């Protein structure tokens, strides 16, 4: 299921053409990602002109590359709407998967500098978005790059995201990076656990650590500055969001029949998990101490798709509410502003609040390899656009 499938405006464009006939020309927008689709829509008479907006932010050379038979090099728009989030925040538009967008003066066409005889042997640990972008860009400049990951598929965290309801766009984002690496001859080795000893034995000229982050479950929140964790957080029924999502993707009933999701991040994950569980008949409540649940979904225009689905599936959405304590499977919680408390039993309480960097490998290697770099969530957990930017920057500078 996709919130906005490719060319989703086609029926509306056709209807507009029926109504206006020859009295006006009809332009169509809406997730047209390639020129072959645009041509089909024109040939079929669906519209008189097709506009590609976000696709040209994701890759301003879409038309040029198509004309030159280089469609395998096109960076496809993943529909993540980070560009729209930036608009909403009144900031310069950039793209979650094209770090050059909005930075054309510095990183525009022709700005990649070939390294020639200064080529290095670079080992990148972590085939998430940060490591893959760094590897692909560095290799395009002439470095010899090996990229390793312990998982058997590349993509890092995006591989989890793409499996959640209506998040198929992340698969497009991964495919872009897989092609970036393949097109530039990166040696990608999957299923490889990189230990400090193994890395030192590779004797690369430079090592780039891009090992990502993990969810924490202390329950520490600015909503309760008086305490460092939720009392009872060590109860067996409490899971961090990363573990909960992985278990639920393997078996949507694995978290039991009653689940409370405690969100303090405002992103999509708690709601994706809620939908996954609700689809399996699980009773789910999402609470957050924030004034508005899922504020990021409002900015990315996901809220009008996601929230009605959740409500229709019986998910309870409760903002301005936080946990007082957990005792076994009994949770006491209530309005952040005071008033009566509620007590209820849950099979699982999911904490979707903070992430912490996986930085141990980086610190274990400090001073032990010739050149060492750290990029992506293992510096500080952030959004996709930030880690892609860091990968691109190092790939251009090394
Ligand atoms: C659940 C979740 C939801 C998110 N939702 C959004 C969203 O909606 N929008 C958005 O913009 N951003 C989102 N993000 C943020 C975005 O996914 C991350 O910022 C991004 O994935 C971080 O990229 P990375 O390459 O730094 O790390 P990761 O994607 O975590 O990749 C790290 C890789 O390193 C590998 N690795 C680690 N240690 C080793 C080792 N010793 N040997 C070999 N391999 C190793 C791991 O297997 C992994 O593949 C979300 C993040 C999470 C966790
Ligand atoms: C960053 C950004 C800015 C936009 N600005 C405008 C605008 O000023 N006026 C407008 O009518 N549409 C604007 N749009 C909407 C697009 O014109 C288009 O209708 C929409 O993005 C859907 O088409 P697409 O799937 O090809 O991106 C904007 C879209 C984006 C992503
Ligand atoms: S931010 Fe997302 S939606 Fe916007 S152009 Fe980039 S990939 Fe497409």
Tab-separated table of C-alpha atoms and ligand atoms in Angstrom:
chain	number	residue	atom	x	y	z
A	1	UNK	CA	0.000	0.000	0.000
A	2	UNK	CA	1.287	3.406	-0.918
A	3	UNK	CA	-0.123	6.713	0.391
A	4	UNK	CA	0.470	8.413	-2.962
A	5	UNK	CA	1.124	5.878	-5.740
A	6	UNK	CA	2.956	6.897	-8.915
A	7	UNK	CA	0.896	9.171	-11.186
A	8	UNK	CA	-1.925	9.162	-8.639
A	9	UNK	CA	-3.558	12.235	-10.238
A	10	UNK	CA	-4.204	10.465	-13.546
A	11	UNK	CA	-7.969	9.869	-13.018
A	12	UNK	CA	-8.435	13.510	-11.952
A	13	UNK	CA	-6.526	14.816	-14.975
A	14	UNK	CA	-8.681	12.680	-17.279
A	15	UNK	CA	-11.848	13.970	-15.610
A	16	UNK	CA	-10.591	17.572	-15.955
A	17	UNK	CA	-9.971	16.999	-19.673
A	18	UNK	CA	-13.478	15.598	-20.083
A	19	UNK	CA	-14.945	18.695	-18.440
A	20	UNK	CA	-12.862	21.421	-20.143
A	21	UNK	CA	-12.510	19.750	-23.539
A	22	UNK	CA	-10.667	22.076	-25.943
A	23	UNK	CA	-11.398	25.187	-23.878
A	24	UNK	CA	-8.170	24.908	-21.867
A	25	UNK	CA	-5.011	22.874	-21.509
A	26	UNK	CA	-4.706	20.467	-18.573
A	27	UNK	CA	-1.410	20.111	-16.687
A	28	UNK	CA	-0.918	17.099	-14.481
A	29	UNK	CA	1.352	16.724	-11.440
A	30	UNK	CA	1.636	14.023	-8.786
A	31	UNK	CA	4.423	11.487	-8.441
A	32	UNK	CA	5.414	11.137	-12.051
A	33	UNK	CA	8.987	9.905	-11.665
A	34	UNK	CA	10.193	9.078	-15.154
A	35	UNK	CA	9.793	10.344	-18.673
A	36	UNK	CA	8.423	7.048	-19.995
A	37	UNK	CA	5.399	7.424	-17.682
A	38	UNK	CA	5.045	11.088	-18.648
A	39	UNK	CA	5.069	10.121	-22.320
A	40	UNK	CA	2.488	7.371	-21.764
A	41	UNK	CA	0.166	9.839	-19.996
A	42	UNK	CA	0.497	12.309	-22.875
A	43	UNK	CA	0.021	9.609	-25.529
A	44	UNK	CA	-3.077	8.302	-23.692
A	45	UNK	CA	-4.529	11.824	-23.620
A	46	UNK	CA	-4.646	11.922	-19.816
A	47	UNK	CA	-3.279	15.496	-19.851
A	48	UNK	CA	-1.698	18.074	-22.167
A	49	UNK	CA	1.443	18.605	-20.117
A	50	UNK	CA	3.087	16.650	-17.325
A	51	UNK	CA	5.084	18.376	-14.581
A	52	UNK	CA	7.712	16.569	-12.523
A	53	UNK	CA	8.393	18.645	-9.416
A	54	UNK	CA	9.936	16.505	-6.683
A	55	UNK	CA	11.632	14.186	-9.170
A	56	UNK	CA	13.594	17.182	-10.452
A	57	UNK	CA	14.590	18.107	-6.892
A	58	UNK	CA	15.781	14.525	-6.343
A	59	UNK	CA	17.622	14.601	-9.666
A	60	UNK	CA	17.718	17.808	-11.746
A	61	UNK	CA	19.395	15.811	-14.526
A	62	UNK	CA	16.456	13.428	-15.002
A	63	UNK	CA	15.757	14.692	-18.541
A	64	UNK	CA	19.428	14.888	-19.564
A	65	UNK	CA	20.232	11.400	-18.273
A	66	UNK	CA	17.135	9.973	-20.013
A	67	UNK	CA	18.111	11.611	-23.315
A	68	UNK	CA	21.630	10.185	-22.983
A	69	UNK	CA	20.415	6.646	-22.176
A	70	UNK	CA	21.684	6.849	-18.589
A	71	UNK	CA	18.438	6.097	-16.730
A	72	UNK	CA	20.366	3.723	-14.428
A	73	UNK	CA	22.086	6.812	-13.016
A	74	UNK	CA	18.865	8.666	-12.132
A	75	UNK	CA	18.300	9.395	-8.440
A	76	UNK	CA	14.584	8.651	-8.053
A	77	UNK	CA	12.344	10.691	-5.747
A	78	UNK	CA	11.363	8.537	-2.778
A	79	UNK	CA	8.310	10.642	-1.877
A	80	UNK	CA	9.540	11.232	1.653
A	81	UNK	CA	8.498	14.911	1.526
A	82	UNK	CA	11.485	16.202	3.437
A	83	UNK	CA	11.512	19.001	0.834
A	84	UNK	CA	8.002	19.920	1.947
A	85	UNK	CA	8.988	19.738	5.622
A	86	UNK	CA	11.670	22.329	4.876
A	87	UNK	CA	9.076	24.579	3.226
A	88	UNK	CA	6.811	24.266	6.255
A	89	UNK	CA	9.751	25.186	8.507
A	90	UNK	CA	10.423	28.232	6.277
A	91	UNK	CA	13.898	26.972	5.411
A	92	UNK	CA	15.771	26.507	2.124
A	93	UNK	CA	14.480	23.474	0.251
A	94	UNK	CA	16.766	20.474	0.143
A	95	UNK	CA	16.157	16.778	-0.438
A	96	UNK	CA	16.372	13.766	1.878
A	97	UNK	CA	18.229	11.763	-0.766
A	98	UNK	CA	19.961	14.418	-2.897
A	99	UNK	CA	22.274	16.436	-0.638
A	100	UNK	CA	23.258	18.668	-3.591
A	101	UNK	CA	19.707	20.081	-3.851
A	102	UNK	CA	19.803	23.601	-2.450
A	103	UNK	CA	23.607	23.499	-2.390
A	104	UNK	CA	24.140	23.810	-6.139
A	105	UNK	CA	26.569	26.747	-5.819
A	106	UNK	CA	28.996	24.514	-3.915
A	107	UNK	CA	28.033	21.060	-5.092
A	108	UNK	CA	26.524	21.627	-8.532
A	109	UNK	CA	27.336	19.796	-11.769
A	110	UNK	CA	31.062	19.325	-12.359
A	111	UNK	CA	32.049	20.071	-8.759
A	112	UNK	CA	33.247	16.533	-7.942
A	113	UNK	CA	37.056	16.551	-8.052
A	114	UNK	CA	38.749	13.372	-9.417
A	115	UNK	CA	41.560	12.193	-7.122
A	116	UNK	CA	43.845	10.777	-9.816
A	117	UNK	CA	47.133	9.454	-8.414
A	118	UNK	CA	46.072	10.389	-4.859
A	119	UNK	CA	43.501	7.556	-4.840
A	120	UNK	CA	43.214	5.802	-1.487
A	121	UNK	CA	42.025	2.384	-0.373
A	122	UNK	CA	39.015	3.239	1.778
A	123	UNK	CA	37.118	0.833	4.041
A	124	UNK	CA	33.588	1.953	4.972
A	125	UNK	CA	31.834	0.086	7.804
A	126	UNK	CA	28.038	0.274	7.633
A	127	UNK	CA	25.959	0.101	4.440
A	128	UNK	CA	23.292	2.459	5.731
A	129	UNK	CA	22.535	5.718	3.905
A	130	UNK	CA	25.581	7.524	5.345
A	131	UNK	CA	28.090	4.794	4.461
A	132	UNK	CA	26.594	4.072	1.043
A	133	UNK	CA	26.567	7.698	-0.052
A	134	UNK	CA	30.089	8.258	1.193
A	135	UNK	CA	31.293	5.089	-0.552
A	136	UNK	CA	29.575	5.898	-3.869
A	137	UNK	CA	30.756	9.513	-4.014
A	138	UNK	CA	34.336	8.689	-2.978
A	139	UNK	CA	34.482	5.878	-5.577
A	140	UNK	CA	33.101	8.203	-8.294
A	141	UNK	CA	36.152	10.414	-7.682
A	142	UNK	CA	38.541	7.512	-8.209
A	143	UNK	CA	39.119	6.109	-4.716
A	144	UNK	CA	39.102	2.321	-4.307
A	145	UNK	CA	36.293	1.713	-1.839
A	146	UNK	CA	35.164	-1.374	0.051
A	147	UNK	CA	31.839	-1.160	1.898
A	148	UNK	CA	30.917	-3.797	4.494
A	149	UNK	CA	27.812	-4.499	6.555
A	150	UNK	CA	26.921	-7.254	8.984
A	151	UNK	CA	23.428	-7.530	7.497
A	152	UNK	CA	22.737	-9.444	4.312
A	153	UNK	CA	21.043	-6.480	2.618
A	154	UNK	CA	22.276	-2.941	2.168
A	155	UNK	CA	20.263	0.058	3.351
A	156	UNK	CA	20.717	0.119	7.135
A	157	UNK	CA	17.740	1.484	8.986
A	158	UNK	CA	15.856	2.226	5.796
A	159	UNK	CA	15.410	-1.535	5.407
A	160	UNK	CA	13.250	-1.512	8.520
A	161	UNK	CA	11.382	1.622	7.483
A	162	UNK	CA	10.520	0.310	4.022
A	163	UNK	CA	8.670	-2.660	5.546
A	164	UNK	CA	6.258	-0.470	7.558
A	165	UNK	CA	2.808	0.391	6.140
A	166	UNK	CA	2.904	2.931	3.252
A	167	UNK	CA	6.698	3.387	3.458
A	168	UNK	CA	7.715	1.720	0.188
A	169	UNK	CA	9.427	4.974	-0.814
A	170	UNK	CA	12.390	3.977	1.338
A	171	UNK	CA	12.962	1.006	-1.004
A	172	UNK	CA	13.406	3.521	-3.846
A	173	UNK	CA	15.845	5.455	-1.641
A	174	UNK	CA	17.886	2.285	-1.013
A	175	UNK	CA	17.844	1.344	-4.692
A	176	UNK	CA	19.300	4.772	-5.572
A	177	UNK	CA	22.258	4.148	-3.266
A	178	UNK	CA	22.736	0.547	-4.385
A	179	UNK	CA	23.004	1.856	-7.968
A	180	UNK	CA	25.287	4.732	-6.913
A	181	UNK	CA	27.694	2.178	-5.413
A	182	UNK	CA	27.374	-0.310	-8.302
A	183	UNK	CA	27.765	2.374	-11.007
A	184	UNK	CA	31.007	3.530	-9.388
A	185	UNK	CA	32.547	0.141	-8.700
A	186	UNK	CA	32.291	0.032	-4.904
A	187	UNK	CA	33.180	-3.430	-3.586
A	188	UNK	CA	30.122	-4.168	-1.402
A	189	UNK	CA	30.553	-7.044	1.050
A	190	UNK	CA	27.440	-8.001	3.026
A	191	UNK	CA	27.215	-10.378	5.986
A	192	UNK	CA	30.577	-9.138	7.303
A	193	UNK	CA	30.893	-8.219	10.996
A	194	UNK	CA	33.665	-5.622	11.203
A	195	UNK	CA	35.595	-5.939	14.465
A	196	UNK	CA	38.503	-3.623	15.362
A	197	UNK	CA	40.960	-6.489	14.721
A	198	UNK	CA	39.462	-7.341	11.331
A	199	UNK	CA	39.506	-3.681	10.294
A	200	UNK	CA	43.151	-3.211	11.292
A	201	UNK	CA	44.062	-6.351	9.350
A	202	UNK	CA	42.592	-4.790	6.169
A	203	UNK	CA	45.283	-2.050	6.385
A	204	UNK	CA	43.188	0.451	4.442
A	205	UNK	CA	44.466	4.004	3.930
A	206	UNK	CA	41.294	5.350	5.517
A	207	UNK	CA	38.481	3.829	7.603
A	208	UNK	CA	35.011	5.363	7.734
A	209	UNK	CA	32.738	4.272	10.568
A	210	UNK	CA	29.030	4.601	9.697
A	211	UNK	CA	27.526	2.159	12.162
A	212	UNK	CA	24.238	3.956	12.921
A	213	UNK	CA	22.351	4.246	16.193
A	214	UNK	CA	20.075	2.239	18.462
A	215	UNK	CA	16.906	3.080	20.376
A	216	UNK	CA	17.181	3.613	24.123
A	217	UNK	CA	14.416	2.893	26.593
A	218	UNK	CA	15.113	4.948	29.687
A	219	UNK	CA	11.935	6.959	29.175
A	220	UNK	CA	13.820	10.167	30.000
A	221	UNK	CA	11.734	13.101	28.736
A	222	UNK	CA	11.698	16.908	28.933
A	223	UNK	CA	8.095	16.423	30.054
A	224	UNK	CA	9.454	15.096	33.360
A	225	UNK	CA	12.744	16.933	34.021
A	226	UNK	CA	12.519	15.821	37.658
A	227	UNK	CA	13.537	12.226	36.859
A	228	UNK	CA	16.018	10.346	34.634
A	229	UNK	CA	13.778	7.419	33.770
A	230	UNK	CA	10.249	6.132	34.099
A	231	UNK	CA	9.895	4.205	37.386
A	232	UNK	CA	9.518	0.510	36.537
A	233	UNK	CA	11.058	0.909	33.063
A	234	UNK	CA	12.979	-2.363	33.579
A	235	UNK	CA	9.706	-4.343	33.599
A	236	UNK	CA	9.812	-7.267	31.231
A	237	UNK	CA	6.915	-5.907	29.167
A	238	UNK	CA	8.915	-2.791	28.120
A	239	UNK	CA	10.639	-2.785	24.712
A	240	UNK	CA	12.533	-0.094	22.807
A	241	UNK	CA	10.930	0.898	19.499
A	242	UNK	CA	13.625	-0.712	17.327
A	243	UNK	CA	13.225	-4.118	18.963
A	244	UNK	CA	9.427	-3.817	18.951
A	245	UNK	CA	9.303	-2.976	15.232
A	246	UNK	CA	11.606	-5.880	14.327
A	247	UNK	CA	9.544	-8.342	16.368
A	248	UNK	CA	6.248	-7.023	15.012
A	249	UNK	CA	7.491	-7.224	11.420
A	250	UNK	CA	8.368	-10.883	11.995
A	251	UNK	CA	5.060	-11.620	13.762
A	252	UNK	CA	2.477	-8.885	14.360
A	253	UNK	CA	1.033	-10.814	17.348
A	254	UNK	CA	4.416	-11.133	19.072
A	255	UNK	CA	3.771	-8.079	21.274
A	256	UNK	CA	0.495	-9.470	22.665
A	257	UNK	CA	-3.069	-8.208	22.412
A	258	UNK	CA	-2.767	-4.863	24.243
A	259	UNK	CA	0.079	-2.501	23.422
A	260	UNK	CA	0.899	0.986	24.690
A	261	UNK	CA	3.315	3.015	22.550
A	262	UNK	CA	4.999	5.925	24.328
A	263	UNK	CA	6.213	8.435	21.748
A	264	UNK	CA	8.339	11.497	22.334
A	265	UNK	CA	9.931	11.805	18.900
A	266	UNK	CA	7.010	12.980	16.740
A	267	UNK	CA	8.181	10.914	13.729
A	268	UNK	CA	6.449	8.144	11.783
A	269	UNK	CA	7.722	4.962	13.507
A	270	UNK	CA	5.262	4.734	16.443
A	271	UNK	CA	2.359	5.204	14.055
A	272	UNK	CA	3.685	2.695	11.535
A	273	UNK	CA	4.070	0.184	14.341
A	274	UNK	CA	0.557	0.996	15.602
A	275	UNK	CA	-0.928	0.342	12.162
A	276	UNK	CA	0.992	-2.896	11.737
A	277	UNK	CA	-0.334	-4.124	15.097
A	278	UNK	CA	-3.890	-2.857	14.563
A	279	UNK	CA	-4.029	-4.725	11.247
A	280	UNK	CA	-3.381	-7.900	13.259
A	281	UNK	CA	-6.250	-7.135	15.668
A	282	UNK	CA	-4.076	-5.778	18.502
A	283	UNK	CA	-5.583	-3.018	20.706
A	284	UNK	CA	-3.115	-0.104	20.503
A	285	UNK	CA	-2.863	3.258	22.216
A	286	UNK	CA	-0.203	5.828	21.266
A	287	UNK	CA	0.520	8.489	23.881
A	288	UNK	CA	2.924	11.431	23.789
A	289	UNK	CA	3.773	14.198	26.236
A	290	UNK	CA	3.931	16.584	23.269
A	291	UNK	CA	1.103	19.006	22.526
A	292	UNK	CA	0.460	17.356	19.169
A	293	UNK	CA	0.980	13.702	18.280
A	294	UNK	CA	3.289	13.050	15.318
A	295	UNK	CA	4.157	16.658	14.486
A	296	UNK	CA	6.652	15.514	11.836
A	297	UNK	CA	3.831	13.754	9.999
A	298	UNK	CA	1.992	17.040	9.767
A	299	UNK	CA	4.974	18.692	8.066
A	300	UNK	CA	5.557	15.802	5.661
A	301	UNK	CA	1.857	15.768	4.702
A	302	UNK	CA	1.564	12.167	5.958
A	303	UNK	CA	-0.887	12.945	8.738
A	304	UNK	CA	-4.010	13.199	6.527
A	305	UNK	CA	-3.193	9.713	5.162
A	306	UNK	CA	-1.929	7.991	8.285
A	307	UNK	CA	-4.186	9.269	11.075
A	308	UNK	CA	-7.571	8.502	9.448
A	309	UNK	CA	-6.332	4.951	8.766
A	310	UNK	CA	-5.259	4.558	12.390
A	311	UNK	CA	-8.550	5.903	13.737
A	312	UNK	CA	-10.533	3.624	11.387
A	313	UNK	CA	-8.507	0.682	12.688
A	314	UNK	CA	-9.336	1.548	16.311
A	315	UNK	CA	-5.925	2.954	17.382
A	316	UNK	CA	-6.321	5.378	20.297
A	317	UNK	CA	-4.288	8.585	19.870
A	318	UNK	CA	-3.676	10.471	23.118
A	319	UNK	CA	-1.474	13.607	23.146
A	320	UNK	CA	-0.289	15.567	26.212
A	321	UNK	CA	-0.164	12.341	28.182
A	322	UNK	CA	2.777	10.588	29.804
A	323	UNK	CA	3.598	7.591	31.961
A	324	UNK	CA	3.892	8.035	35.716
A	325	UNK	CA	5.106	4.507	36.421
A	326	UNK	CA	5.106	0.893	35.286
A	327	UNK	CA	4.603	-2.004	37.678
A	328	UNK	CA	4.836	-5.411	35.982
A	329	UNK	CA	2.297	-5.019	33.176
A	330	UNK	CA	0.331	-2.265	34.929
A	331	UNK	CA	0.873	1.250	33.637
A	332	UNK	CA	-0.220	4.406	35.450
A	333	UNK	CA	-0.449	7.399	33.162
A	334	UNK	CA	-2.294	10.640	32.621
A	335	UNK	CA	-2.520	14.202	31.379
A	336	UNK	CA	0.830	16.042	31.667
A	337	UNK	CA	-0.995	18.971	33.245
A	338	UNK	CA	-2.275	16.910	36.200
A	339	UNK	CA	-5.754	15.582	36.983
A	340	UNK	CA	-6.925	12.003	37.531
A	341	UNK	CA	-4.558	9.124	36.584
A	342	UNK	CA	-5.480	6.049	34.554
A	343	UNK	CA	-4.275	2.539	35.335
A	344	UNK	CA	-4.340	-0.171	32.678
A	345	UNK	CA	-2.662	-3.472	31.834
A	346	UNK	CA	-0.622	-3.906	28.656
A	347	UNK	CA	1.176	-6.941	27.263
A	348	UNK	CA	3.865	-4.635	25.860
A	349	UNK	CA	4.890	-1.036	26.462
A	350	UNK	CA	6.955	0.343	23.574
A	351	UNK	CA	9.279	3.273	24.289
A	352	UNK	CA	9.801	5.335	21.101
A	353	UNK	CA	11.785	8.208	22.525
A	354	UNK	CA	15.569	8.521	22.180
A	355	UNK	CA	18.285	7.007	20.045
A	356	UNK	CA	21.974	6.733	20.958
A	357	UNK	CA	24.996	6.425	18.595
A	358	UNK	CA	26.694	3.032	17.979
A	359	UNK	CA	30.108	4.634	18.473
A	360	UNK	CA	32.066	1.863	20.262
A	361	UNK	CA	33.783	0.709	17.063
A	362	UNK	CA	34.923	4.245	16.256
A	363	UNK	CA	36.448	4.748	19.710
A	364	UNK	CA	38.082	1.296	19.626
A	365	UNK	CA	39.834	2.283	16.362
A	366	UNK	CA	40.957	5.759	17.432
A	367	UNK	CA	44.752	6.027	17.093
A	368	UNK	CA	44.986	2.512	15.614
A	369	UNK	CA	44.357	3.189	11.905
A	370	UNK	CA	45.983	5.707	9.540
A	371	UNK	CA	42.915	7.891	8.901
A	372	UNK	CA	39.629	7.519	10.765
A	373	UNK	CA	36.273	9.186	10.124
A	374	UNK	CA	32.814	8.902	11.688
A	375	UNK	CA	29.624	9.851	9.837
A	376	UNK	CA	25.846	9.453	10.124
A	377	UNK	CA	23.782	8.384	13.109
A	378	UNK	CA	26.868	7.020	14.881
A	379	UNK	CA	27.907	10.673	15.374
A	380	UNK	CA	24.437	11.705	16.522
A	381	UNK	CA	21.098	10.127	15.540
A	382	UNK	CA	19.288	12.408	13.099
A	383	UNK	CA	17.087	12.397	10.030
A	384	UNK	CA	17.970	10.818	6.702
A	385	UNK	CA	18.847	14.138	5.030
A	386	UNK	CA	21.491	14.963	7.635
A	387	UNK	CA	23.308	11.642	7.383
A	388	UNK	CA	23.194	11.713	3.569
A	389	UNK	CA	24.714	15.203	3.675
A	390	UNK	CA	27.520	13.963	5.902
A	391	UNK	CA	28.204	10.998	3.610
A	392	UNK	CA	28.281	13.257	0.553
A	393	UNK	CA	30.544	15.807	2.268
A	394	UNK	CA	33.154	13.256	3.297
A	395	UNK	CA	32.920	11.497	-0.077
A	396	UNK	CA	33.717	14.824	-1.770
A	397	UNK	CA	36.479	15.894	0.613
A	398	UNK	CA	38.499	12.751	1.293
B	1	LIG	C1	13.099	3.446	13.303
B	1	LIG	C2	13.630	4.676	12.597
B	1	LIG	C3	12.786	5.473	11.851
B	1	LIG	C4	13.265	6.564	11.150
B	1	LIG	N1	12.401	7.295	10.402
B	1	LIG	C5	12.877	8.312	9.650
B	1	LIG	C6	12.018	9.072	8.822
B	1	LIG	O1	10.814	8.842	8.761
B	1	LIG	N2	12.564	10.079	8.096
B	1	LIG	C7	13.890	10.360	8.146
B	1	LIG	O2	14.335	11.280	7.453
B	1	LIG	N3	14.724	9.655	8.907
B	1	LIG	C8	14.252	8.640	9.668
B	1	LIG	N4	15.080	7.918	10.467
B	1	LIG	C9	16.477	8.278	10.480
B	1	LIG	C10	17.281	7.548	9.412
B	1	LIG	O3	16.758	6.278	9.118
B	1	LIG	C11	18.678	7.429	9.960
B	1	LIG	O4	19.156	8.723	10.209
B	1	LIG	C12	19.613	6.734	8.977
B	1	LIG	O5	19.185	5.431	8.684
B	1	LIG	C13	21.002	6.673	9.587
B	1	LIG	O6	21.872	6.221	8.603
B	1	LIG	P1	23.284	5.624	8.972
B	1	LIG	O7	23.861	5.187	7.672
B	1	LIG	O8	24.030	6.584	9.802
B	1	LIG	O9	22.995	4.371	9.917
B	1	LIG	P2	22.085	3.067	9.702
B	1	LIG	O10	21.031	3.278	8.710
B	1	LIG	O11	21.684	2.670	11.076
B	1	LIG	O12	23.119	1.997	9.139
B	1	LIG	C14	24.174	1.518	9.915
B	1	LIG	C15	24.624	0.188	9.334
B	1	LIG	O13	25.822	-0.212	9.983
B	1	LIG	C16	25.817	-1.629	10.104
B	1	LIG	N5	26.783	-1.986	11.151
B	1	LIG	C17	26.820	-1.501	12.431
B	1	LIG	N6	27.887	-2.014	13.066
B	1	LIG	C18	28.519	-2.839	12.189
B	1	LIG	C19	29.691	-3.654	12.273
B	1	LIG	N7	30.425	-3.704	13.379
B	1	LIG	N8	30.041	-4.375	11.180
B	1	LIG	C20	29.313	-4.328	10.028
B	1	LIG	N9	28.205	-3.562	9.913
B	1	LIG	C21	27.813	-2.840	10.966
B	1	LIG	C22	24.372	-1.941	10.446
B	1	LIG	O14	24.059	-3.295	10.148
B	1	LIG	C23	23.633	-0.948	9.557
B	1	LIG	O15	23.281	-1.529	8.312
B	1	LIG	C24	14.622	6.855	11.208
B	1	LIG	C25	15.478	6.060	11.978
B	1	LIG	C26	14.980	4.998	12.682
B	1	LIG	C27	15.900	4.159	13.547
B	2	LIG	C1	9.363	22.162	-2.473
B	2	LIG	C2	8.051	22.346	-3.182
B	2	LIG	C3	7.562	23.604	-3.443
B	2	LIG	C4	6.344	23.774	-4.102
B	2	LIG	N1	5.885	25.033	-4.352
B	2	LIG	C5	4.722	25.195	-5.025
B	2	LIG	C6	4.225	26.477	-5.337
B	2	LIG	O1	4.834	27.492	-4.986
B	2	LIG	N2	3.048	26.595	-6.011
B	2	LIG	C7	2.346	25.483	-6.422
B	2	LIG	O2	1.283	25.633	-7.036
B	2	LIG	N3	2.791	24.248	-6.139
B	2	LIG	C8	3.948	24.074	-5.459
B	2	LIG	N4	4.386	22.811	-5.175
B	2	LIG	C9	3.570	21.641	-5.574
B	2	LIG	C10	4.098	21.050	-6.897
B	2	LIG	O3	3.903	21.990	-7.931
B	2	LIG	C11	3.394	19.759	-7.276
B	2	LIG	O4	2.017	20.007	-7.447
B	2	LIG	C12	3.544	18.675	-6.224
B	2	LIG	O5	4.857	18.651	-5.735
B	2	LIG	C13	3.154	17.293	-6.795
B	2	LIG	O6	3.925	16.959	-7.932
B	2	LIG	P1	5.250	15.992	-7.863
B	2	LIG	O7	4.775	14.663	-7.332
B	2	LIG	O8	5.775	15.914	-9.250
B	2	LIG	O9	6.197	16.650	-6.912
B	2	LIG	C14	5.600	22.646	-4.511
B	2	LIG	C15	6.113	21.365	-4.241
B	2	LIG	C16	7.311	21.210	-3.601
B	2	LIG	C17	7.835	19.813	-3.340
B	3	LIG	S1	12.817	15.201	-0.177
B	3	LIG	FE1	11.800	13.290	-0.646
B	3	LIG	S2	9.921	13.906	-1.705
B	3	LIG	FE2	11.258	15.670	-1.727
B	3	LIG	S3	12.350	15.484	-3.670
B	3	LIG	FE3	13.631	14.497	-2.149
B	3	LIG	S4	13.034	12.333	-2.237
B	3	LIG	FE4	11.439	13.480	-3.286
